[in-house]
Amino acid sequence: MKLLRLALCGVLGLPPMTASAETFDRCTKTETGQIIAAFERAERLALTATTAIGPNPTFNRWFGPHTKKSGEAVRANLKAMVKALRSDRMTAACKNIGQGLCADDTFAFVELATPLTVNLCPNFFTMDTMKQLTPESALFGNGTRAGTIIHEVSHFTEVSGTEDICYSREECAAMAVTHPEDTLINADSYQYFVEDVTFFGLHGANGTNND
C-alpha cells in the first residue's frame, strides 16, 4: 500500500509523505494519538479518492454527472488537501465546549484567520474511525474522524476554499442533482465522496465494500 501511495504521489505531482499535524495544542496524549491517526487516514482517503474521479456512481452521487471540468476541479481540490495534510504547518487544537465555535453539537471547526489550524471539539473523539464504520453508519451516521478532517481542511482559502452550502448526506446528494456546480465548493461533498469511495467503492452503497 505504501508503494502504491508513493507511486500516486509521483503521478499526481504531490510532495513526499510527511507526518501530519505537526503541532498539538492542549491535547492529551490519548487525543494526540487519535488525531495523528485521523490525519494520516484523511491523507490516505484524499489520495485514494483522486484515483476514483470519473463517470462512476460514487462521483455522480456527490458531484453530479462527471464532466471534464468537474473532474479537474475535484482532483485539484483533493490534491490541495493532500498537500495541506502533509504540511509541517498543520496544527490540531483541542477545544472544550464553549470555546470558540465549539457547541454541544459541533465536531470541529476552523477559523480562516488561523490557516491550517483545525479545532477539535470533544464530540470529534466520539466519532467513528473508518474501521468502525458499518454500512448503516456509513449511510446514516455523522461521518468519520478522518472525513471530518477532510471537511475542515478543505475550508482554508489556501487549500480549496470550500463553504458549507449543505450539511447532511440527504441534502448534499440532492444538491448534486439540482445544483452540481455548488458541490465543487461544498465541504461535505468532499467528505462524503472520500468516505464512500473508501468504504463502498466506485459503485456506492449498492456496490462492494472495499475497506
CSV table of C-alpha atoms in Angstrom, one decimal:
chain,number,residue,atom,x,y,z
A,1,MET,CA,0.0,0.0,0.0
A,2,LYS,CA,2.8,2.4,0.8
A,3,LEU,CA,4.5,1.8,-2.5
A,4,LEU,CA,1.2,2.5,-4.3
A,5,ARG,CA,0.8,5.8,-2.4
A,6,LEU,CA,4.4,6.7,-3.3
A,7,ALA,CA,3.6,5.9,-7.0
A,8,LEU,CA,0.5,8.0,-6.8
A,9,CYS,CA,2.5,10.9,-5.4
A,10,GLY,CA,4.8,10.8,-8.4
A,11,VAL,CA,1.9,10.6,-10.9
A,12,LEU,CA,0.0,13.5,-9.2
A,13,GLY,CA,3.0,15.7,-8.6
A,14,LEU,CA,2.5,15.8,-4.9
A,15,PRO,CA,5.1,16.4,-2.2
A,16,PRO,CA,6.6,13.3,-0.4
A,17,MET,CA,4.7,12.0,2.6
A,18,THR,CA,5.4,13.6,5.9
A,19,ALA,CA,3.9,13.4,9.4
A,20,SER,CA,0.6,15.2,9.7
A,21,ALA,CA,-0.5,17.7,12.3
A,22,GLU,CA,3.0,18.8,13.4
A,23,THR,CA,1.7,20.8,16.4
A,24,PHE,CA,-0.9,19.8,19.0
A,25,ASP,CA,-2.4,22.5,21.2
A,26,ARG,CA,-3.9,21.5,24.6
A,27,CYS,CA,-4.5,17.9,23.5
A,28,THR,CA,-3.9,14.9,25.9
A,29,LYS,CA,-1.6,12.1,24.9
A,30,THR,CA,-4.6,9.9,24.1
A,31,GLU,CA,-6.2,12.6,22.0
A,32,THR,CA,-2.9,13.3,20.2
A,33,GLY,CA,-2.6,9.6,19.2
A,34,GLN,CA,-6.2,9.7,17.9
A,35,ILE,CA,-5.6,12.9,16.0
A,36,ILE,CA,-2.4,11.6,14.3
A,37,ALA,CA,-4.3,8.5,13.2
A,38,ALA,CA,-7.2,10.7,11.8
A,39,PHE,CA,-4.9,13.0,9.9
A,40,GLU,CA,-2.9,10.1,8.4
A,41,ARG,CA,-6.2,8.4,7.4
A,42,ALA,CA,-7.5,11.6,5.9
A,43,GLU,CA,-4.5,11.9,3.7
A,44,ARG,CA,-4.9,8.4,2.5
A,45,LEU,CA,-8.6,8.9,1.8
A,46,ALA,CA,-8.0,12.0,-0.2
A,47,LEU,CA,-5.2,10.4,-2.2
A,48,THR,CA,-7.3,7.3,-2.9
A,49,ALA,CA,-10.2,9.5,-4.0
A,50,THR,CA,-8.0,11.1,-6.7
A,51,THR,CA,-8.0,7.8,-8.5
A,52,ALA,CA,-11.8,7.5,-8.3
A,53,ILE,CA,-12.7,10.6,-10.3
A,54,GLY,CA,-14.7,9.7,-13.4
A,55,PRO,CA,-18.2,8.8,-14.6
A,56,ASN,CA,-19.0,6.4,-11.7
A,57,PRO,CA,-21.9,6.2,-9.3
A,58,THR,CA,-20.0,7.5,-6.3
A,59,PHE,CA,-18.6,10.5,-8.1
A,60,ASN,CA,-22.0,11.3,-9.6
A,61,ARG,CA,-23.8,11.0,-6.3
A,62,TRP,CA,-21.7,13.7,-4.7
A,63,PHE,CA,-20.7,16.0,-7.6
A,64,GLY,CA,-23.4,15.3,-10.3
A,65,PRO,CA,-22.7,13.8,-13.7
A,66,HIS,CA,-19.0,13.7,-14.3
A,67,THR,CA,-17.6,16.3,-16.8
A,68,LYS,CA,-14.1,17.2,-17.7
A,69,LYS,CA,-14.5,20.5,-15.8
A,70,SER,CA,-15.9,18.9,-12.6
A,71,GLY,CA,-13.4,16.1,-12.6
A,72,GLU,CA,-10.5,18.5,-12.9
A,73,ALA,CA,-11.9,20.7,-10.1
A,74,VAL,CA,-12.4,17.8,-7.7
A,75,ARG,CA,-8.9,16.4,-8.5
A,76,ALA,CA,-7.2,19.8,-8.0
A,77,ASN,CA,-9.0,20.3,-4.6
A,78,LEU,CA,-8.2,16.8,-3.4
A,79,LYS,CA,-4.5,17.3,-4.3
A,80,ALA,CA,-4.6,20.6,-2.4
A,81,MET,CA,-5.9,18.7,0.6
A,82,VAL,CA,-3.2,16.1,0.5
A,83,LYS,CA,-0.6,18.8,0.2
A,84,ALA,CA,-2.0,20.6,3.2
A,85,LEU,CA,-2.3,17.5,5.3
A,86,ARG,CA,1.4,16.9,4.7
A,87,SER,CA,2.5,20.4,5.6
A,88,ASP,CA,4.5,20.9,8.7
A,89,ARG,CA,2.3,23.9,9.4
A,90,MET,CA,-0.7,21.8,10.2
A,91,THR,CA,-1.9,22.3,13.8
A,92,ALA,CA,-4.6,20.5,15.8
A,93,ALA,CA,-6.1,22.4,18.7
A,94,CYS,CA,-8.3,20.6,21.2
A,95,LYS,CA,-11.2,22.8,22.5
A,96,ASN,CA,-13.7,22.4,25.2
A,97,ILE,CA,-17.4,23.1,24.7
A,98,GLY,CA,-17.9,26.8,24.7
A,99,GLN,CA,-14.5,27.6,23.4
A,100,GLY,CA,-14.6,29.3,20.0
A,101,LEU,CA,-17.3,27.8,17.9
A,102,CYS,CA,-17.3,24.6,19.9
A,103,ALA,CA,-21.0,24.0,20.7
A,104,ASP,CA,-22.7,20.9,22.0
A,105,ASP,CA,-23.4,19.5,18.5
A,106,THR,CA,-20.1,20.6,16.9
A,107,PHE,CA,-17.4,18.1,16.0
A,108,ALA,CA,-14.7,20.5,14.7
A,109,PHE,CA,-14.3,24.0,13.2
A,110,VAL,CA,-11.7,26.2,11.6
A,111,GLU,CA,-11.1,29.9,11.6
A,112,LEU,CA,-9.7,31.4,8.4
A,113,ALA,CA,-7.7,33.9,10.3
A,114,THR,CA,-5.6,30.9,11.6
A,115,PRO,CA,-4.6,29.0,8.5
A,116,LEU,CA,-4.1,25.2,8.7
A,117,THR,CA,-5.3,25.0,12.3
A,118,VAL,CA,-8.1,22.6,12.9
A,119,ASN,CA,-10.0,23.0,16.1
A,120,LEU,CA,-11.4,19.7,17.5
A,121,CYS,CA,-14.3,19.6,19.9
A,122,PRO,CA,-15.0,16.7,22.4
A,123,ASN,CA,-17.5,15.3,20.0
A,124,PHE,CA,-14.8,14.6,17.5
A,125,PHE,CA,-13.3,11.9,19.7
A,126,THR,CA,-16.7,10.1,19.8
A,127,MET,CA,-16.9,9.8,16.0
A,128,ASP,CA,-16.3,6.5,14.2
A,129,THR,CA,-12.9,5.7,12.6
A,130,MET,CA,-13.1,4.3,9.1
A,131,LYS,CA,-12.5,0.8,10.6
A,132,GLN,CA,-15.5,1.2,12.9
A,133,LEU,CA,-18.0,2.1,10.1
A,134,THR,CA,-20.8,-0.3,9.3
A,135,PRO,CA,-23.0,0.0,6.2
A,136,GLU,CA,-25.7,1.6,8.3
A,137,SER,CA,-23.5,4.1,10.0
A,138,ALA,CA,-21.8,4.9,6.7
A,139,LEU,CA,-25.1,5.8,5.1
A,140,PHE,CA,-26.9,7.5,8.1
A,141,GLY,CA,-24.2,8.5,10.6
A,142,ASN,CA,-22.3,11.7,11.1
A,143,GLY,CA,-19.2,10.6,9.2
A,144,THR,CA,-15.8,9.7,10.5
A,145,ARG,CA,-12.9,11.5,12.2
A,146,ALA,CA,-10.8,11.3,9.0
A,147,GLY,CA,-13.7,12.5,6.9
A,148,THR,CA,-14.2,15.4,9.3
A,149,ILE,CA,-10.5,16.4,8.9
A,150,ILE,CA,-11.0,16.5,5.1
A,151,HIS,CA,-14.1,18.7,5.6
A,152,GLU,CA,-12.3,21.2,7.8
A,153,VAL,CA,-9.0,21.3,5.9
A,154,SER,CA,-10.9,22.0,2.6
A,155,HIS,CA,-12.3,25.2,4.1
A,156,PHE,CA,-8.9,27.0,4.1
A,157,THR,CA,-8.5,29.6,1.4
A,158,GLU,CA,-5.0,28.3,0.5
A,159,VAL,CA,-6.4,24.8,0.2
A,160,SER,CA,-9.8,24.6,-1.5
A,161,GLY,CA,-11.8,27.5,-0.1
A,162,THR,CA,-14.9,25.4,0.4
A,163,GLU,CA,-18.2,26.5,2.0
A,164,ASP,CA,-21.0,24.8,4.0
A,165,ILE,CA,-23.7,25.0,1.4
A,166,CYS,CA,-25.3,21.8,2.6
A,167,TYR,CA,-24.6,19.6,5.6
A,168,SER,CA,-26.4,16.2,5.6
A,169,ARG,CA,-25.9,13.3,3.2
A,170,GLU,CA,-29.5,13.6,2.0
A,171,GLU,CA,-29.2,17.4,1.3
A,172,CYS,CA,-25.8,17.1,-0.4
A,173,ALA,CA,-26.9,14.2,-2.6
A,174,ALA,CA,-30.0,16.3,-3.6
A,175,MET,CA,-27.8,19.3,-4.4
A,176,ALA,CA,-25.6,17.1,-6.7
A,177,VAL,CA,-28.8,16.7,-8.8
A,178,THR,CA,-30.2,20.2,-8.7
A,179,HIS,CA,-27.0,22.3,-8.4
A,180,PRO,CA,-24.0,20.2,-9.2
A,181,GLU,CA,-21.8,23.3,-9.6
A,182,ASP,CA,-22.3,24.1,-5.9
A,183,THR,CA,-20.9,20.7,-4.9
A,184,LEU,CA,-17.5,21.6,-6.2
A,185,ILE,CA,-17.1,24.2,-3.4
A,186,ASN,CA,-19.0,22.3,-0.7
A,187,ALA,CA,-17.0,20.8,2.2
A,188,ASP,CA,-19.4,17.9,3.0
A,189,SER,CA,-19.5,16.8,-0.7
A,190,TYR,CA,-15.7,16.1,-0.5
A,191,GLN,CA,-16.1,14.4,2.9
A,192,TYR,CA,-18.9,12.0,1.7
A,193,PHE,CA,-17.0,11.3,-1.5
A,194,VAL,CA,-13.8,10.3,0.1
A,195,GLU,CA,-15.6,8.2,2.8
A,196,ASP,CA,-17.8,6.4,0.3
A,197,VAL,CA,-15.1,5.7,-2.2
A,198,THR,CA,-13.1,4.0,0.5
A,199,PHE,CA,-15.9,2.2,2.2
A,200,PHE,CA,-18.3,1.3,-0.6
A,201,GLY,CA,-16.1,1.6,-3.7
A,202,LEU,CA,-16.9,3.3,-7.1
A,203,HIS,CA,-20.4,1.9,-7.2
A,204,GLY,CA,-21.6,3.3,-3.9
A,205,ALA,CA,-23.8,1.6,-1.3
A,206,ASN,CA,-25.0,-0.8,-3.9
A,207,GLY,CA,-21.5,-2.0,-4.8
A,208,THR,CA,-18.9,-3.9,-2.8
A,209,ASN,CA,-17.4,-2.8,0.5
A,210,ASN,CA,-13.7,-2.2,-0.4
A,211,ASP,CA,-12.4,-1.3,3.1
